[in-house]
Amino acid sequence: MMFPLARYALSSLKIQRIQQIMARQSHIKHSPDFRDKHGITVLASGTTFCLVAWVFLTTQMEIEWNPSPVGRITLPKRVE
């Protein structure tokens, strides 16, 4: 168990350090990076590509989705 005074001193040092970092970061000019410039465009183009590929696969390829076995399964004839 930590003494209350030591715990208070450590927490106040942490708070001061966080405040210093935040003050330092607020004075730095933020230049736009790749995500700031092209993020939405990349996201939209990726989403469009996936949607077009999915639509193509589901409409143009001759895939049978969940085929029903009703009427397709025949029992073998018994030979007597």
GROMACS .gro file of C-alpha atoms in nm, residues 2 5 13 17 27 33 35 42 58:
model
    9
    2MET     CA    1   0.136   0.337  -0.100
    5LEU     CA    2   0.153   1.165   0.024
   13LEU     CA    3   0.376   1.456  -1.151
   17ARG     CA    4   0.368   1.573  -1.750
   27HIS     CA    5   0.168   2.479  -3.039
   33ASP     CA    6  -0.075   1.389  -4.382
   35ARG     CA    7  -0.496   1.030  -4.439
   42VAL     CA    8  -0.938   0.579  -5.053
   58THR     CA    9  -2.380  -1.247  -5.749
   0.00000   0.00000   0.00000
